mmCIF file of C-alpha atoms in Angstrom:
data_model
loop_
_atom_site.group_PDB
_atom_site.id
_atom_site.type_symbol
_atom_site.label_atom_id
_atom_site.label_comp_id
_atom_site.label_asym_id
_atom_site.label_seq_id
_atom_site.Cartn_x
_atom_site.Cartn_y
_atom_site.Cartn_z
ATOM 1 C CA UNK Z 1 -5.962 -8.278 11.911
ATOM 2 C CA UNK Z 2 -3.161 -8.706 14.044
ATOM 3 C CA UNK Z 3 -0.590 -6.395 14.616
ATOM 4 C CA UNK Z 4 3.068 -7.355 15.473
ATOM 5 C CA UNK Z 5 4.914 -6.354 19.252
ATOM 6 C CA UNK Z 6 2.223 -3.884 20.409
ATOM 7 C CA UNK Z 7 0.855 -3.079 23.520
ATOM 8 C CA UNK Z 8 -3.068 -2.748 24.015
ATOM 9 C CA UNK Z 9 -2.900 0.748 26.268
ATOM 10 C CA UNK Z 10 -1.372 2.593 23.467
ATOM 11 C CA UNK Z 11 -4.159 3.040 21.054
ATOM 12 C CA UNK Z 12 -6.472 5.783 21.606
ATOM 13 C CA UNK Z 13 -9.692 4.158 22.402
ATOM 14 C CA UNK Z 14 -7.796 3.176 25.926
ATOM 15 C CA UNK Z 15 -6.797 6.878 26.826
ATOM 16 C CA UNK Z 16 -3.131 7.108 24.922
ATOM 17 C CA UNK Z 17 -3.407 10.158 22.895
ATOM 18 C CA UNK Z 18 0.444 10.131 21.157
ATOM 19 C CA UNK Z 19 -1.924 9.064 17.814
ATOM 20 C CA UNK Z 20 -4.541 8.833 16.408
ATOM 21 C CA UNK Z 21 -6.199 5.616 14.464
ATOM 22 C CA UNK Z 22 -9.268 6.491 13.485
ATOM 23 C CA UNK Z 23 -10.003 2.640 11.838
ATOM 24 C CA UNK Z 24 -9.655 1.308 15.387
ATOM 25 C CA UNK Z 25 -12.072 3.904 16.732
ATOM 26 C CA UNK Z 26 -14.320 2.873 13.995
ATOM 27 C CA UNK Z 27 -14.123 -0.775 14.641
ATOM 28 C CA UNK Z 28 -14.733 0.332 18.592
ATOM 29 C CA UNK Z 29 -17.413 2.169 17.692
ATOM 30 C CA UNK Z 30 -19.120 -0.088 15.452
ATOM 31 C CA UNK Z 31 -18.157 -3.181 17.700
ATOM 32 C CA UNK Z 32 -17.277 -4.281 20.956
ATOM 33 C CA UNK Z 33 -13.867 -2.956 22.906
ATOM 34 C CA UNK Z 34 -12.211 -5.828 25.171
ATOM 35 C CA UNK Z 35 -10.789 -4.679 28.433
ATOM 36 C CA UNK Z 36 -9.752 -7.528 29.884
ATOM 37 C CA UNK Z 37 -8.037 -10.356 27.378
ATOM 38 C CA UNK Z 38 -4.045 -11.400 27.811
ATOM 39 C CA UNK Z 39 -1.545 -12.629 25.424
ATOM 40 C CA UNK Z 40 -0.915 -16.168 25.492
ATOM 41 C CA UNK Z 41 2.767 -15.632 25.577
ATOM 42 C CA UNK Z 42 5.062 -12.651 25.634
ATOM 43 C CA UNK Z 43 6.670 -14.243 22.363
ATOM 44 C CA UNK Z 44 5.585 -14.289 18.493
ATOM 45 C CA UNK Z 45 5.510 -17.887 17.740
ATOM 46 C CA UNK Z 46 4.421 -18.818 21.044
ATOM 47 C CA UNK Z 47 1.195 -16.674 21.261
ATOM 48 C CA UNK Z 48 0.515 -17.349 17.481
ATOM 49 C CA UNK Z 49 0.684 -21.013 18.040
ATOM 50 C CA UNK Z 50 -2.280 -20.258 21.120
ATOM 51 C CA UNK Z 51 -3.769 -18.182 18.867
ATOM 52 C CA UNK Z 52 -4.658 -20.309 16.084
ATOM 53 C CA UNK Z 53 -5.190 -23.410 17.788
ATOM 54 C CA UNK Z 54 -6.780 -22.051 21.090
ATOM 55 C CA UNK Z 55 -4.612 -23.867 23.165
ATOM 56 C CA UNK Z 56 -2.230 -22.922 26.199
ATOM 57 C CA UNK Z 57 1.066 -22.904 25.276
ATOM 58 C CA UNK Z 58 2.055 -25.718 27.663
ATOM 59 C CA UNK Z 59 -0.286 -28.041 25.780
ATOM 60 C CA UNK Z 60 1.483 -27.227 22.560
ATOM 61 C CA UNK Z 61 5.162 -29.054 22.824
ATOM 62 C CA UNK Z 62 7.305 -27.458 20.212
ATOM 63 C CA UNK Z 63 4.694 -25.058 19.253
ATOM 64 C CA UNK Z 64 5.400 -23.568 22.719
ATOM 65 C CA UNK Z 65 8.790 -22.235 21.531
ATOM 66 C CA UNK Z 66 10.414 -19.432 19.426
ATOM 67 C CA UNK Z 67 11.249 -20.541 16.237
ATOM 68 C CA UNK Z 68 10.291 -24.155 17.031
ATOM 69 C CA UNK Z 69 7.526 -26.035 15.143
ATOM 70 C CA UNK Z 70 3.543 -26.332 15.636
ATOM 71 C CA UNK Z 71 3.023 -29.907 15.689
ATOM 72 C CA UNK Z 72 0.886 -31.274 12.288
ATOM 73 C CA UNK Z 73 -1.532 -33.069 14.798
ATOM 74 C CA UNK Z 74 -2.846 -29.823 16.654
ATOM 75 C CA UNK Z 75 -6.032 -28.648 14.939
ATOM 76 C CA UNK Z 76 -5.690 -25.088 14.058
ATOM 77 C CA UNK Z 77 -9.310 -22.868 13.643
ATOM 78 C CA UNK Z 78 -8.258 -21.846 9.794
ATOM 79 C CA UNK Z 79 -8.304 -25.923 8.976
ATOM 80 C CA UNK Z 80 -11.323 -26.386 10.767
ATOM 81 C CA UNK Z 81 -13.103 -23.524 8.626
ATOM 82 C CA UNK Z 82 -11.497 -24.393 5.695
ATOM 83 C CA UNK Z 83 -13.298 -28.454 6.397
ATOM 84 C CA UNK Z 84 -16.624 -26.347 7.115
ATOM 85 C CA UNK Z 85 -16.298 -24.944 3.631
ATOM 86 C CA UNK Z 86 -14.983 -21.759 4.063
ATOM 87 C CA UNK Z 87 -12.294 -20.310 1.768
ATOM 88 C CA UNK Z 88 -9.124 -19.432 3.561
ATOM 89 C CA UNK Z 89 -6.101 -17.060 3.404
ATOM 90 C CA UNK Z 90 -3.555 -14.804 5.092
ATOM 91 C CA UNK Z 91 -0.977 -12.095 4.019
ATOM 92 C CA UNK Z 92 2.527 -10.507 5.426
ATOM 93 C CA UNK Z 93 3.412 -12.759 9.404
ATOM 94 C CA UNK Z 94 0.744 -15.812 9.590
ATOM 95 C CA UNK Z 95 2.349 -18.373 12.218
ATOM 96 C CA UNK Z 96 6.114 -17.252 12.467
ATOM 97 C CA UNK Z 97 8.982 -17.301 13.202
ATOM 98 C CA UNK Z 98 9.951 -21.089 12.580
ATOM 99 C CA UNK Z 99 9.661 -24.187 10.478
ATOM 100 C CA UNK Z 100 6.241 -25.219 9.334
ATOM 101 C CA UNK Z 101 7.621 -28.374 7.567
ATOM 102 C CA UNK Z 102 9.130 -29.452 10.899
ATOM 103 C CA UNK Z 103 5.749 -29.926 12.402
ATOM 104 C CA UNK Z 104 5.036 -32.030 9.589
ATOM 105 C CA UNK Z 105 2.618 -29.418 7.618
ATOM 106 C CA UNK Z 106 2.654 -28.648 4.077
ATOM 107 C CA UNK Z 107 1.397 -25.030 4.273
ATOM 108 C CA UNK Z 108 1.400 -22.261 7.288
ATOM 109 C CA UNK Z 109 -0.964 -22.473 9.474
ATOM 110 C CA UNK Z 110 -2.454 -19.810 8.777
ATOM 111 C CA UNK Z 111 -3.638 -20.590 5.152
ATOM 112 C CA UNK Z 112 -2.730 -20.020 1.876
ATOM 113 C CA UNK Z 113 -0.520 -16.793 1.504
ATOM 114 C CA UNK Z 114 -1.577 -13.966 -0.300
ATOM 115 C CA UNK Z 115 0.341 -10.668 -1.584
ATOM 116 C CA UNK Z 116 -2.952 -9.224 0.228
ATOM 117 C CA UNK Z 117 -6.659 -8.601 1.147
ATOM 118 C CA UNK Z 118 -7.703 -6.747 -1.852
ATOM 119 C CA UNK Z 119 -6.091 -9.902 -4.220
ATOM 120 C CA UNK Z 120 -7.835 -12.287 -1.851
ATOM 121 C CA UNK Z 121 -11.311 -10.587 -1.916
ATOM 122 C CA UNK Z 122 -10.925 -10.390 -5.390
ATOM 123 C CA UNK Z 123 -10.876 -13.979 -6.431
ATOM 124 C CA UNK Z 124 -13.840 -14.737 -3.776
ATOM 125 C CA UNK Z 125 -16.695 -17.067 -4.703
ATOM 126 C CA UNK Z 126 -20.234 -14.665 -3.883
ATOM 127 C CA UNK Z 127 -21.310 -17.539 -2.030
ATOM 128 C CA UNK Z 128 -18.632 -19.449 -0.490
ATOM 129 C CA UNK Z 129 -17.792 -17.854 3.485
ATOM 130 C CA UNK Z 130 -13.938 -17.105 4.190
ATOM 131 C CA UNK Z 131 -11.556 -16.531 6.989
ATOM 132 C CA UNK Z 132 -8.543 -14.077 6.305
ATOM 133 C CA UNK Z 133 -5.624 -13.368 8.136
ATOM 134 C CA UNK Z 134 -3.721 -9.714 8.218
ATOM 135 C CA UNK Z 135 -0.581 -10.347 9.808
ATOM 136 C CA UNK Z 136 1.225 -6.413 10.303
ATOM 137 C CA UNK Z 137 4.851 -7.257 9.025
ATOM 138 C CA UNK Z 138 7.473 -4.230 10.171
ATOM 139 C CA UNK Z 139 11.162 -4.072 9.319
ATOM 140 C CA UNK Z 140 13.758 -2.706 11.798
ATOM 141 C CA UNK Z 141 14.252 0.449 12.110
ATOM 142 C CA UNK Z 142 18.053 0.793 12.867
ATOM 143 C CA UNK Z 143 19.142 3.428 11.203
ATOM 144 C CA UNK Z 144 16.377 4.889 9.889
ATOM 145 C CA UNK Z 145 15.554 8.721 10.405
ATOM 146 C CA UNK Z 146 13.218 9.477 13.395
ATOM 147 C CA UNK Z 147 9.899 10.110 11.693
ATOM 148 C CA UNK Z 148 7.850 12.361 14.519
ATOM 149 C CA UNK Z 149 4.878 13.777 12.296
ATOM 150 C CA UNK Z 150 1.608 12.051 13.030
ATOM 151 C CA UNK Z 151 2.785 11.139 16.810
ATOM 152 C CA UNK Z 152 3.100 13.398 19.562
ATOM 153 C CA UNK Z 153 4.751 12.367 22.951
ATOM 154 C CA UNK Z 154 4.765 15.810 24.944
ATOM 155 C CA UNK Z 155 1.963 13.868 27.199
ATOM 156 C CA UNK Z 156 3.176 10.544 26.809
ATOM 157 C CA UNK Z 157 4.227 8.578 29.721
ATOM 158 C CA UNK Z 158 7.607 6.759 29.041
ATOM 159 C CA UNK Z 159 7.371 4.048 31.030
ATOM 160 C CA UNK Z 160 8.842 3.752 34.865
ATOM 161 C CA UNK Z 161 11.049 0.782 33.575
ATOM 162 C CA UNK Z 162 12.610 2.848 30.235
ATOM 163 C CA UNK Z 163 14.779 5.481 31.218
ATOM 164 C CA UNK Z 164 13.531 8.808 29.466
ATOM 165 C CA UNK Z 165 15.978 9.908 27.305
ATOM 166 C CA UNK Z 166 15.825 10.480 23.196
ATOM 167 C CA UNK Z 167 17.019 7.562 22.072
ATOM 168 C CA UNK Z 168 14.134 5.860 23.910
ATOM 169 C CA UNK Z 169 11.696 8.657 22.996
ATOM 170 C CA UNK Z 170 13.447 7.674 19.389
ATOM 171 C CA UNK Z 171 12.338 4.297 19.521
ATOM 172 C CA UNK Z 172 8.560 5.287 20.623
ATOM 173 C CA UNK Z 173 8.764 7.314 17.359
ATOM 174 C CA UNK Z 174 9.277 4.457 15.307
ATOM 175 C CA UNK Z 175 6.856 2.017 17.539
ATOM 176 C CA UNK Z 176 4.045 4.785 17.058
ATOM 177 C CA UNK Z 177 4.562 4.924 13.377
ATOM 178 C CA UNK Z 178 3.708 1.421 13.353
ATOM 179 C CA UNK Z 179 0.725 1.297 14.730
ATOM 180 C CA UNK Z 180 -0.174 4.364 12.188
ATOM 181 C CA UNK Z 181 0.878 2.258 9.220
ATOM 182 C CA UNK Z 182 -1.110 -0.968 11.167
ATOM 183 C CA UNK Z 183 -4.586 1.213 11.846
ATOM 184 C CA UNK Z 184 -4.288 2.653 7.899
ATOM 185 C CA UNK Z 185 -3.544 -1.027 6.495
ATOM 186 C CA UNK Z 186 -7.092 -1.890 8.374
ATOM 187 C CA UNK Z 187 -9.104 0.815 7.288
ATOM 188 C CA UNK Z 188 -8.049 -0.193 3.629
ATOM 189 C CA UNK Z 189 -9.484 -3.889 4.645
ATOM 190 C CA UNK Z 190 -12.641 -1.997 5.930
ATOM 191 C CA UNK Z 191 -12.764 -0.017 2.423
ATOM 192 C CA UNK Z 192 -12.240 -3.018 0.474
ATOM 193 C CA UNK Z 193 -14.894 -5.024 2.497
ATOM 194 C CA UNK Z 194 -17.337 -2.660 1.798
ATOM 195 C CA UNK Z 195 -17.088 -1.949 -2.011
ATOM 196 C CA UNK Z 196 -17.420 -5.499 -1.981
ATOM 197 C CA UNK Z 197 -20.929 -5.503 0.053
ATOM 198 C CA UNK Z 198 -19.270 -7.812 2.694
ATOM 199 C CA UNK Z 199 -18.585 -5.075 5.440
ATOM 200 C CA UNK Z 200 -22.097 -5.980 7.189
ATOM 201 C CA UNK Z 201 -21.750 -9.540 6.936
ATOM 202 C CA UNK Z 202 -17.718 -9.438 8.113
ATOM 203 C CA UNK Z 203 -16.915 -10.321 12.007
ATOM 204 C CA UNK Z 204 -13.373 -8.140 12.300
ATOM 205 C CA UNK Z 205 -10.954 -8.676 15.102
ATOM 206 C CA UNK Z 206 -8.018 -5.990 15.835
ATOM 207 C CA UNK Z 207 -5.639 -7.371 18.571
ATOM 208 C CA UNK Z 208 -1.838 -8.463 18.278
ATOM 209 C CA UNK Z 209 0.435 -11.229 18.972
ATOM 210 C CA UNK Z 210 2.070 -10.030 22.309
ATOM 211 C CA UNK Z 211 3.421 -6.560 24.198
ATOM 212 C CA UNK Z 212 5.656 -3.788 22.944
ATOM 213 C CA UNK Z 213 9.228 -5.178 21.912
ATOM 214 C CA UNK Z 214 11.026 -2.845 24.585
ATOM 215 C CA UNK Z 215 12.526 -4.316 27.767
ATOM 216 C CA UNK Z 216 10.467 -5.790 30.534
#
């Protein structure tokens, strides 16, 4: 599951109280919290790119850049598990933004697309193993009302580099909604996982592709 522009210190399991998600404090709970793992690159593409082939970026040529290209030669860990046998899909951002068929692929590199998890469980072989990637999609907000139920900032700590004034405060409104609408999106994975009797047998990991879109 991997969430699009957020920053790891503001979900609550790592003391940021502005909301709550209780799917992440579930998968916490249930699982293992890291406290000490870094984006590959400040920049989507980029940090997918690491991401799926578990490179540096620097080893990557035009997969290092922003809508660029990952090269067709790379190895990517969804092709690998799809040669082991596993079944293989994504939904909403899998490797973005740029040009898969300039690298010289045929599909993303993220798998086959999906309109989402519940149509992808649905059509799984009982036997066969799979690999599925949730990439959080968000539009922009520009002009779009503020939204403040669900988040509250009278504790929150704009940071030293933002000046603190309401259109910034405005913007943490949206960027807090987000990560409501990301930690609900999982916890209808987790529901869907476990009608199916997979929850048990599922290894789930919650991170994102780089830091808050804000300055600095």
């Amino acid at each position: 599951c991997l969430g699009d522009n957020y920053s790891w210190l503001h979900l609550p399991p790592y003391g940021c109280n502005a909301i709550q998600a209780p799917h992440f404090d579930r998968i916490v709970r249930e699982g293992v919290l890291f406290r000490n793992a870094f984006s590959g690159a400040p920049s989507c593409a980029p940090s997918r790119s690491g991401i799926l082939t578990g490179q540096d970026i620097w080893r990557l040529a035009e997969g290092a850049n922003l809508h660029g290209s990952l090269p067709g030669h790379l190895p990517t860990f969804p092709a690998l598990l799809e040669k082991a046998g596993y079944r293989v899909g994504y939904t909403g951002k899998g490797w973005a933004p740029g040009s898969v068929e300039a690298g010289g692929r045929t599909s993303n590199p993220a798998g086959e697309k999906f309109a989402g998890f519940r149509e992808f469980l649905a059509q799984q072989p009982a036997a066969q193993p799979f690999c599925f990637w949730y990439g959080d999609v968000y539009s922009n907000p520009l002009g779009k009302p503020v939204v403040k139920e669900g988040v509250n900032l009278d504790t929150f700590r704009i940071p030293a580099f933002l000046p603190d004034v309401q259109a910034t405060r405005d913007d943490f409104y949206y960027y807090f909604q987000r990560l409501r609408r990301l930690d609900a999106a999982m916890g209808e994975m987790l529901q869907a996982l476990e009608r199916s009797g997979q929850l048990e047998n599922t290894l789930i990991v919650f991170t994102a592709d780089n830091g808050m879109d804000f300055p600095r």
